Amino acid sequence: MRRGTPFAALAAIFAVQALADAQSVVAFPLYLAVVLVVALQQNRAESIAVAAVAAMAVLVRPIATGDASEVAPAVLLAGVLVAVAITMTELTRHMRNAASAEQRRLDGLVASERRLRATLESVDVGLGLAELDGSWIQVNDRLAAMLGRGRDAALQVTLSELARETERSDLEDGLNLLRSGDVLRWSAELDLARPNGGKLPVDLLVARLPGAAAGDGCLLVQVVDISARKRSDALRDCAAAMRQVILAAGGVEAAMPQLLAALCGYLDWDAARQWTLEPDRQAMRARCASNPNAVSTATVRSGAGLVGRVWQSGVLAAEEESVAFPILDSGEVIGVIELISDRARTPADDEVTMLANAGVEIGQFIRRSETTQALRRSEADHRAIYERSPIGIARISSDGEMLEANPALLHMLDHDEARMRASAWPDLLRAYDQAAARSHKPSFLAGVSDGGSIQVRAATGAGTWLWLQLTATPIPDQSGRPEHVLVLVEDVTAVRETSDRLAEALESQRDANANLEKLDRTKSEFLSIVSHEFRTALTGIQGFSELIRDGGLEADEVRAYGGYIFNDADRVNRLIGDMLDLDRMESGRMAMRTSDVDINDVLAEAVSRAVPSAASVEFKSDFDPRLPIVAGDRDRLIQVVSNLVNNAVKYSPEGGMVTMSSRVDGRYALVSVTDTGIGIPAEEIGHVFERFRRVRSGAAQSIPGTGLGLTIVKQIVEMHGGKIWVESAVGHGSSFHFTIPLAPEDANAMQLRHG
Ligand code: ADP
């Protein structure tokens, strides 16, 4: 309404009133209507201005006519107009304030609802409102997405149809509890059924919201996707289950089906296959499958198909409905595991990581199993060698105790294991140490590291003796310290005895050779001595007989020369006699003419024979007058004593003394011929009784002789059952002693006497 319009209207009414000359009370309703309209539509000042103008228009006529009866009602009417204007503007203002307050409240509500809706849509959980009967009132986009549908399609599904068939009854039960008011919140973990047949694990929370009336209300549904948590749980459980299988398994063959089953079961694959390298390493063949449907007889080549690509690249690869990962041993692909699903799926990063790790763990497991198997085989081989070896083997602890002995050793020593451990081995150990000490080797426990052998004598359980060769080898532990000792025991008795016999034969051969050499030497010495002796004698005989033949000699001279010739001939004769005697005695052809012989008598006769030719020495006799008679060959005994006396004289310088003594020595007569002559060098003493043996050093070498005398003397004494020996020191003299057994009755008598 334009600002001037009410005034125009008032002016028009006033004009009409004036023209009609009507009273103010007549025109009053018109003035009131204008004031009311203005008061409803315009502000307070304008309303009051219009009311004031209208009041003046009402007052103009009464004042102008001066009609006092008209003035009072006119004033009243003017007052009414102003009061109406004031009241109406106040009323309008109040109404306007109330309307704008209501408007603000409405705006706030709208904004709040918008915020709520935005919040509902932006949260990462699925939210929805449903009626108590389970039909949806509203779902947010997240929940629709979880259900795998658009929002409108999602609204068509009832609340209980959220769950898969198998879990639906649980959900129904929960909803019934909420409907009946028994519970206000119900929650569960379940799988959402999706139209593509897939499922989504979720945490479901349903809360009953109160309604206006009892038995009224709706349900707030909160759905949280827990597939990531579920998957990581499944991965962790799968890895743990596989580890458990590997730990408990006896071998790869037994474990592999369980490993494939664990992969399928925990990671929700429908089938699994293990591919392994063919022996020629040119192809892979499916060796093991999680279920009969997955068995395959096909082979793949490197680079061909999913499995071939994984084999070639050594890393996990996936196709729409399958994934394959390599089994790795030290970075080398030794097989592939293929997981198959009947719907499209893409493994998440953490699953890829888990599968790659599983490939490495399975590879290590296969390697360990192969190593263990090889170890077992090798141990069985060694055990067989140990059990069946023909050589005795014992295992000894580092402190020398026997731990184990193989059958060959027990058989060799004819002991059972207990005896072997308790006594036979300690004996062997002692024998080892003694033998080692003799050959300056370390004792068994001190040093078996050299691996050398030692031979010992050992008694068997059956009481026979064996030569055993022990070879000890220390077996170190991981730190290199000897953990135990392996002792190889060989029976070398036959070898040892043969070698001993061989050594004996060699020794006697050597002796025989030495004897032969000596004999040879002796023979040539003998020849030279004999020929020298003969030549000396013959030269004398020749010389003196020539002188006699040439004649012209005095009778005395002829007699003297004849005597020389006789002596020389006699020497030759004696030499020949000695040689023949010796030969007869050594060949056992010498006959003894045994009779009772008084040894003192023999000694006296020998001295009397020697004295005439031995003027340069003095003789002394020391005979035991009670010396019993002996049984012997008197002439031979005289030959013995004469020989010793002649030597005593021959090897004594002038003025020497020869002492003869006789005495009883037990059952023997003991005769000694002692001189103060040149003596015999110590190294020759043992040899003077050998034939043709002569001392060729010092004063002895210039004294003639044949070296036969003492040999014959020894033979004769021994033929009588006696012994002969010599004590001597160079420059001090020699003492020859010999014994002759007493006649048996004399011997007994002597025994009695001495007893
Ligand atoms: P021979 O004819 O050389 O005397 P024998 O057999 O009688 O031969 O003696 C052997 C050797 O023993 C002699 O060559 C001599 O060297 C030594 N012999 C023997 N008797 C004596 C003795 N009484 N004093 C020193 N040497 C002796």
Coordinates of N, CA, C and O in Angstrom, one line a residue, residues 232-362:
S232 N 42.2 -60.6 8.6 CA 43.5 -60.7 9.3 C 43.5 -61.8 10.3 O 44.5 -62.4 10.5
D233 N 42.4 -62.0 11.0 CA 42.3 -63.1 11.9 C 42.5 -64.4 11.2 O 43.2 -65.3 11.6
A234 N 41.8 -64.5 10.0 CA 41.9 -65.8 9.3 C 43.3 -66.0 8.8 O 43.8 -67.1 8.9
L235 N 44.0 -64.9 8.4 CA 45.4 -65.0 7.9 C 46.3 -65.5 9.0 O 47.1 -66.4 8.9
R236 N 46.0 -64.9 10.2 CA 46.9 -65.2 11.4 C 46.6 -66.7 11.8 O 47.5 -67.4 12.0
D237 N 45.3 -67.0 11.8 CA 45.0 -68.4 12.2 C 45.5 -69.4 11.2 O 46.0 -70.5 11.5
C238 N 45.4 -69.0 9.9 CA 45.9 -69.9 8.8 C 47.4 -70.2 9.0 O 47.9 -71.3 9.0
A239 N 48.2 -69.0 9.2 CA 49.6 -69.1 9.4 C 49.9 -70.0 10.6 O 50.8 -70.9 10.6
A240 N 49.2 -69.8 11.7 CA 49.4 -70.6 12.9 C 49.1 -72.1 12.7 O 49.9 -73.0 13.1
A241 N 48.0 -72.3 12.0 CA 47.6 -73.7 11.7 C 48.7 -74.4 10.8 O 49.0 -75.6 11.1
M242 N 49.2 -73.7 9.8 CA 50.2 -74.3 9.0 C 51.4 -74.6 9.7 O 52.1 -75.6 9.6
R243 N 51.8 -73.6 10.6 CA 53.0 -73.8 11.4 C 52.8 -75.1 12.3 O 53.8 -75.9 12.5
Q244 N 51.6 -75.2 12.8 CA 51.3 -76.4 13.7 C 51.5 -77.7 12.9 O 52.1 -78.6 13.4
V245 N 51.0 -77.7 11.7 CA 51.1 -78.8 10.8 C 52.5 -79.2 10.6 O 53.0 -80.3 10.7
I246 N 53.3 -78.1 10.2 CA 54.7 -78.3 9.9 C 55.5 -78.9 11.1 O 56.3 -79.8 11.0
L247 N 55.1 -78.4 12.3 CA 55.8 -78.8 13.5 C 55.5 -80.3 13.9 O 56.3 -81.1 14.3
A248 N 54.2 -80.6 13.6 CA 53.8 -81.9 14.1 C 54.0 -83.0 13.0 O 54.0 -84.2 13.3
A249 N 54.2 -82.6 11.8 CA 54.2 -83.6 10.7 C 55.5 -84.4 10.7 O 56.5 -84.0 11.1
G250 N 55.3 -85.7 10.3 CA 56.4 -86.6 10.2 C 57.2 -86.4 8.9 O 58.4 -86.5 8.9
G251 N 56.5 -85.9 7.8 CA 57.2 -85.7 6.6 C 56.3 -84.9 5.7 O 55.2 -84.6 6.0
V252 N 56.9 -84.5 4.5 CA 56.2 -83.6 3.6 C 54.9 -84.3 3.1 O 53.9 -83.7 3.0
E253 N 55.1 -85.6 2.7 CA 53.9 -86.3 2.2 C 52.7 -86.2 3.1 O 51.6 -86.0 2.6
A254 N 52.9 -86.4 4.3 CA 51.8 -86.4 5.3 C 51.3 -85.0 5.5 O 50.1 -84.7 5.7
A255 N 52.2 -84.0 5.5 CA 51.8 -82.6 5.9 C 51.1 -81.9 4.8 O 50.3 -81.0 5.0
M256 N 51.5 -82.2 3.5 CA 51.1 -81.3 2.4 C 49.5 -81.2 2.3 O 49.0 -80.1 2.2
P257 N 48.8 -82.4 2.3 CA 47.3 -82.3 2.3 C 46.8 -81.4 3.4 O 45.8 -80.6 3.2
Q258 N 47.4 -81.5 4.6 CA 46.9 -80.7 5.7 C 47.1 -79.2 5.5 O 46.3 -78.4 5.8
L259 N 48.3 -78.9 4.9 CA 48.6 -77.5 4.6 C 47.7 -76.9 3.6 O 47.2 -75.8 3.8
L260 N 47.4 -77.7 2.5 CA 46.4 -77.2 1.5 C 45.1 -77.0 2.1 O 44.4 -76.1 1.8
A261 N 44.7 -78.0 3.0 CA 43.3 -77.9 3.6 C 43.3 -76.7 4.5 O 42.3 -76.0 4.5
A262 N 44.4 -76.3 5.2 CA 44.4 -75.1 6.1 C 44.2 -73.9 5.2 O 43.5 -73.0 5.6
L263 N 44.9 -73.8 4.1 CA 44.9 -72.7 3.2 C 43.4 -72.5 2.7 O 42.9 -71.4 2.7
C264 N 42.8 -73.6 2.3 CA 41.4 -73.5 1.8 C 40.5 -73.1 3.0 O 39.6 -72.2 2.8
G265 N 40.6 -73.8 4.1 CA 39.7 -73.6 5.2 C 39.7 -72.2 5.8 O 38.7 -71.6 5.9
Y266 N 40.9 -71.7 6.1 CA 41.0 -70.4 6.7 C 40.8 -69.3 5.8 O 40.3 -68.2 6.2
L267 N 41.3 -69.4 4.5 CA 41.3 -68.3 3.6 C 40.1 -68.4 2.6 O 40.0 -67.6 1.7
D268 N 39.2 -69.3 2.8 CA 38.0 -69.4 2.1 C 38.2 -69.6 0.6 O 37.7 -68.9 -0.3
W269 N 39.2 -70.5 0.3 CA 39.4 -70.9 -1.1 C 38.7 -72.3 -1.3 O 38.6 -73.0 -0.4
D270 N 38.2 -72.5 -2.5 CA 37.5 -73.8 -2.7 C 38.4 -75.0 -2.9 O 38.0 -76.1 -2.6
A271 N 39.6 -74.8 -3.5 CA 40.5 -75.9 -3.7 C 41.9 -75.4 -3.8 O 42.1 -74.2 -4.0
A272 N 42.8 -76.3 -3.5 CA 44.3 -76.0 -3.6 C 45.0 -77.1 -4.2 O 44.6 -78.3 -4.0
R273 N 46.1 -76.8 -4.9 CA 46.9 -77.8 -5.5 C 48.4 -77.5 -5.3 O 48.8 -76.3 -5.3
Q274 N 49.2 -78.5 -5.1 CA 50.6 -78.3 -5.0 C 51.3 -78.8 -6.2 O 51.0 -80.0 -6.7
W275 N 52.1 -78.0 -6.9 CA 52.8 -78.4 -8.1 C 54.3 -78.6 -7.7 O 54.8 -77.7 -7.1
T276 N 54.9 -79.7 -8.2 CA 56.3 -79.9 -7.9 C 57.1 -80.1 -9.2 O 56.5 -80.5 -10.2
L277 N 58.4 -79.9 -9.1 CA 59.2 -80.0 -10.3 C 59.4 -81.5 -10.6 O 59.5 -82.4 -9.7
E278 N 59.3 -81.8 -11.9 CA 59.6 -83.2 -12.3 C 61.1 -83.4 -12.2 O 61.9 -82.4 -12.1
P279 N 61.5 -84.7 -12.1 CA 63.0 -84.9 -11.9 C 63.9 -84.2 -12.9 O 64.9 -83.8 -12.6
D280 N 63.4 -84.1 -14.2 CA 64.3 -83.5 -15.2 C 64.2 -81.9 -15.1 O 64.8 -81.2 -15.8
R281 N 63.4 -81.4 -14.2 CA 63.2 -80.0 -13.9 C 62.7 -79.2 -15.1 O 62.9 -78.0 -15.2
Q282 N 62.1 -79.9 -16.1 CA 61.7 -79.2 -17.3 C 60.2 -78.9 -17.2 O 59.7 -78.1 -17.9
A283 N 59.5 -79.5 -16.2 CA 58.0 -79.3 -16.1 C 57.6 -79.4 -14.6 O 58.4 -79.9 -13.8
M284 N 56.4 -79.0 -14.3 CA 55.9 -79.2 -13.0 C 54.6 -80.0 -13.1 O 53.8 -79.9 -14.1
R285 N 54.4 -80.9 -12.1 CA 53.2 -81.7 -12.1 C 52.5 -81.5 -10.8 O 53.1 -81.3 -9.8
A286 N 51.1 -81.6 -10.9 CA 50.3 -81.4 -9.6 C 50.5 -82.7 -8.8 O 50.3 -83.8 -9.3
R287 N 51.0 -82.5 -7.6 CA 51.4 -83.7 -6.8 C 50.4 -84.0 -5.7 O 50.2 -85.1 -5.3
C288 N 49.7 -82.9 -5.3 CA 48.9 -83.1 -4.1 C 47.7 -82.0 -4.2 O 47.9 -80.9 -4.7
A289 N 46.5 -82.5 -3.8 CA 45.4 -81.6 -3.9 C 44.5 -81.6 -2.7 O 44.5 -82.6 -1.9
S290 N 43.9 -80.5 -2.4 CA 43.1 -80.4 -1.1 C 41.9 -81.2 -1.2 O 41.4 -81.7 -0.1
N291 N 41.3 -81.5 -2.4 CA 40.2 -82.3 -2.4 C 40.1 -83.0 -3.8 O 40.8 -82.6 -4.7
P292 N 39.3 -84.1 -3.9 CA 39.4 -84.9 -5.2 C 39.1 -84.1 -6.4 O 39.7 -84.4 -7.5
N293 N 38.3 -83.0 -6.3 CA 38.0 -82.2 -7.5 C 39.2 -81.5 -8.0 O 39.2 -81.1 -9.2
A294 N 40.2 -81.2 -7.2 CA 41.3 -80.4 -7.6 C 42.4 -81.3 -8.1 O 43.4 -80.7 -8.6
V295 N 42.3 -82.6 -8.1 CA 43.4 -83.5 -8.6 C 43.5 -83.2 -10.1 O 42.6 -83.1 -10.8
S296 N 44.8 -83.2 -10.5 CA 45.1 -82.9 -11.9 C 46.3 -83.8 -12.3 O 47.2 -84.0 -11.5
T297 N 46.3 -84.3 -13.5 CA 47.4 -85.1 -14.0 C 48.2 -84.3 -15.0 O 49.2 -84.7 -15.6
A298 N 47.8 -83.0 -15.2 CA 48.5 -82.2 -16.2 C 49.9 -81.8 -15.8 O 50.2 -81.9 -14.6
T299 N 50.7 -81.4 -16.7 CA 52.0 -80.8 -16.4 C 52.0 -79.4 -17.0 O 51.3 -79.2 -18.0
V300 N 52.8 -78.6 -16.3 CA 53.0 -77.2 -16.9 C 54.5 -77.0 -17.2 O 55.3 -77.5 -16.5
R301 N 54.7 -76.1 -18.1 CA 56.1 -75.7 -18.4 C 56.3 -74.3 -17.9 O 55.3 -73.6 -17.7
S302 N 57.6 -74.0 -17.7 CA 57.9 -72.7 -17.1 C 57.3 -71.6 -18.0 O 57.5 -71.6 -19.3
G303 N 56.6 -70.6 -17.5 CA 56.1 -69.5 -18.2 C 54.7 -69.7 -18.8 O 54.0 -68.8 -19.2
A304 N 54.2 -71.0 -18.7 CA 52.9 -71.3 -19.3 C 51.8 -71.2 -18.3 O 51.9 -71.9 -17.3
G305 N 50.8 -70.4 -18.5 CA 49.6 -70.4 -17.6 C 50.0 -69.7 -16.3 O 51.1 -69.3 -16.1
L306 N 49.1 -69.7 -15.3 CA 49.3 -69.0 -14.1 C 50.5 -69.7 -13.3 O 51.4 -69.0 -12.8
V307 N 50.4 -71.0 -13.2 CA 51.4 -71.8 -12.4 C 52.8 -71.6 -13.1 O 53.8 -71.3 -12.4
G308 N 52.8 -71.7 -14.4 CA 54.1 -71.5 -15.2 C 54.7 -70.1 -15.0 O 55.9 -69.9 -14.9
R309 N 53.8 -69.1 -14.9 CA 54.3 -67.7 -14.8 C 54.9 -67.6 -13.4 O 55.9 -66.9 -13.2
V310 N 54.2 -68.1 -12.4 CA 54.7 -68.0 -11.0 C 56.1 -68.7 -10.9 O 57.0 -68.2 -10.3
W311 N 56.2 -69.9 -11.6 CA 57.4 -70.7 -11.6 C 58.5 -69.8 -12.2 O 59.6 -69.7 -11.7
Q312 N 58.2 -69.2 -13.3 CA 59.2 -68.4 -14.0 C 59.6 -67.2 -13.2 O 60.8 -66.9 -13.1
S313 N 58.6 -66.4 -12.7 CA 58.9 -65.2 -12.0 C 59.4 -65.3 -10.6 O 60.1 -64.5 -10.0
G314 N 58.9 -66.4 -9.9 CA 59.3 -66.6 -8.5 C 58.4 -65.7 -7.6 O 58.8 -65.5 -6.4
V315 N 57.4 -65.0 -8.1 CA 56.5 -64.2 -7.2 C 55.0 -64.6 -7.4 O 54.7 -65.2 -8.5
L316 N 54.2 -64.3 -6.4 CA 52.8 -64.6 -6.5 C 52.1 -63.9 -7.6 O 52.5 -62.8 -8.0
A317 N 51.2 -64.6 -8.2 CA 50.4 -64.0 -9.3 C 48.9 -64.5 -9.1 O 48.7 -65.5 -8.6
A318 N 48.0 -63.6 -9.6 CA 46.6 -64.0 -9.4 C 45.8 -63.8 -10.8 O 46.2 -63.0 -11.6
E319 N 44.8 -64.7 -10.9 CA 43.9 -64.5 -12.0 C 42.5 -64.2 -11.4 O 42.4 -64.2 -10.2
E320 N 41.5 -64.2 -12.2 CA 40.2 -63.8 -11.7 C 39.7 -64.7 -10.5 O 39.3 -64.2 -9.5
E321 N 39.8 -66.0 -10.8 CA 39.3 -66.9 -9.8 C 40.4 -67.8 -9.1 O 40.1 -68.8 -8.5
S322 N 41.7 -67.4 -9.3 CA 42.7 -68.2 -8.7 C 43.9 -67.4 -8.4 O 44.1 -66.3 -9.0
V323 N 44.7 -67.9 -7.5 CA 46.0 -67.3 -7.1 C 47.0 -68.4 -7.0 O 46.7 -69.5 -6.6
A324 N 48.3 -68.1 -7.3 CA 49.3 -69.1 -7.2 C 50.6 -68.4 -6.6 O 50.9 -67.2 -6.9
F325 N 51.2 -69.1 -5.7 CA 52.5 -68.5 -5.1 C 53.6 -69.6 -5.1 O 53.3 -70.8 -5.0
P326 N 54.8 -69.1 -5.2 CA 55.9 -70.1 -5.3 C 56.3 -70.7 -4.0 O 56.2 -70.0 -3.0
I327 N 56.8 -72.0 -4.0 CA 57.4 -72.6 -2.9 C 58.9 -72.3 -3.1 O 59.5 -72.8 -4.1
L328 N 59.6 -71.6 -2.2 CA 60.9 -71.2 -2.4 C 61.9 -71.9 -1.4 O 61.6 -72.0 -0.3
D329 N 63.0 -72.3 -2.0 CA 64.1 -72.9 -1.1 C 65.3 -72.1 -1.5 O 65.8 -72.2 -2.6
S330 N 65.8 -71.3 -0.6 CA 67.0 -70.4 -0.8 C 66.8 -69.6 -2.1 O 67.7 -69.5 -2.9
G331 N 65.6 -69.0 -2.3 CA 65.4 -68.2 -3.4 C 65.1 -68.9 -4.7 O 64.7 -68.3 -5.7
E332 N 65.1 -70.2 -4.7 CA 64.9 -71.0 -5.9 C 63.5 -71.6 -5.8 O 63.1 -72.1 -4.8
V333 N 62.8 -71.5 -7.0 CA 61.4 -72.1 -7.0 C 61.5 -73.6 -7.1 O 62.0 -74.1 -8.0
I334 N 60.9 -74.3 -6.0 CA 60.9 -75.7 -6.1 C 59.5 -76.3 -6.2 O 59.3 -77.5 -6.3
G335 N 58.6 -75.4 -6.3 CA 57.2 -75.8 -6.5 C 56.3 -74.6 -6.5 O 56.7 -73.5 -6.3
V336 N 55.0 -74.9 -6.7 CA 54.0 -73.8 -6.7 C 52.7 -74.3 -6.0 O 52.4 -75.5 -6.2
I337 N 52.1 -73.4 -5.3 CA 50.8 -73.8 -4.7 C 49.7 -72.9 -5.4 O 49.9 -71.7 -5.5
E338 N 48.7 -73.5 -5.8 CA 47.6 -72.8 -6.6 C 46.3 -72.9 -5.8 O 46.0 -74.0 -5.3
L339 N 45.7 -71.7 -5.5 CA 44.4 -71.7 -4.8 C 43.3 -71.3 -5.8 O 43.5 -70.4 -6.6
I340 N 42.2 -72.1 -5.7 CA 41.2 -71.9 -6.7 C 39.8 -71.5 -6.0 O 39.5 -72.2 -5.0
S341 N 39.1 -70.6 -6.6 CA 37.8 -70.2 -6.0 C 36.8 -70.4 -7.1 O 37.1 -70.4 -8.3
D342 N 35.5 -70.5 -6.7 CA 34.5 -70.6 -7.8 C 33.8 -69.3 -8.0 O 32.8 -69.2 -8.6
R343 N 34.4 -68.2 -7.5 CA 33.9 -66.9 -7.8 C 35.1 -66.0 -7.9 O 36.2 -66.3 -7.4
A344 N 34.9 -64.8 -8.5 CA 36.0 -63.9 -8.8 C 36.4 -63.3 -7.4 O 35.5 -63.0 -6.6
R345 N 37.6 -63.2 -7.2 CA 38.1 -62.5 -6.0 C 39.5 -62.1 -6.2 O 40.3 -62.7 -6.9
T346 N 39.9 -61.0 -5.5 CA 41.2 -60.5 -5.6 C 41.8 -60.5 -4.2 O 41.3 -60.0 -3.3
P347 N 42.9 -61.2 -4.1 CA 43.5 -61.3 -2.7 C 44.0 -59.9 -2.3 O 44.6 -59.1 -3.1
A348 N 43.7 -59.6 -1.0 CA 44.2 -58.3 -0.5 C 45.7 -58.4 -0.2 O 46.3 -59.4 -0.2
D349 N 46.2 -57.2 0.1 CA 47.7 -57.1 0.3 C 48.2 -58.0 1.4 O 49.2 -58.7 1.2
D350 N 47.4 -57.9 2.5 CA 47.9 -58.8 3.6 C 47.8 -60.3 3.3 O 48.7 -61.0 3.7
E351 N 46.9 -60.6 2.5 CA 46.8 -62.1 2.1 C 48.0 -62.4 1.2 O 48.6 -63.5 1.3
V352 N 48.3 -61.5 0.3 CA 49.4 -61.7 -0.6 C 50.7 -61.9 0.2 O 51.5 -62.8 0.0
T353 N 50.9 -61.0 1.2 CA 52.1 -61.1 2.1 C 52.1 -62.5 2.8 O 53.1 -63.2 2.8
M354 N 51.0 -62.8 3.3 CA 50.9 -64.1 4.1 C 51.2 -65.3 3.2 O 51.9 -66.2 3.6
L355 N 50.7 -65.3 2.0 CA 50.9 -66.4 1.1 C 52.3 -66.5 0.7 O 52.9 -67.6 0.6
A356 N 52.9 -65.3 0.4 CA 54.4 -65.3 0.0 C 55.2 -65.9 1.2 O 56.1 -66.7 1.0
N357 N 54.9 -65.5 2.4 CA 55.6 -66.1 3.6 C 55.4 -67.6 3.7 O 56.3 -68.3 4.0
A358 N 54.1 -68.0 3.4 CA 53.8 -69.4 3.5 C 54.7 -70.2 2.5 O 55.2 -71.3 2.8
G359 N 54.8 -69.6 1.3 CA 55.7 -70.3 0.3 C 57.1 -70.5 0.8 O 57.7 -71.6 0.6
V360 N 57.6 -69.5 1.5 CA 59.0 -69.6 2.0 C 59.0 -70.6 3.1 O 59.9 -71.5 3.2
E361 N 58.0 -70.6 4.0 CA 58.0 -71.5 5.1 C 57.9 -73.0 4.7 O 58.6 -73.9 5.2
I362 N 57.0 -73.2 3.7 CA 56.8 -74.5 3.1 C 58.1 -75.0 2.5 O 58.5 -76.2 2.6

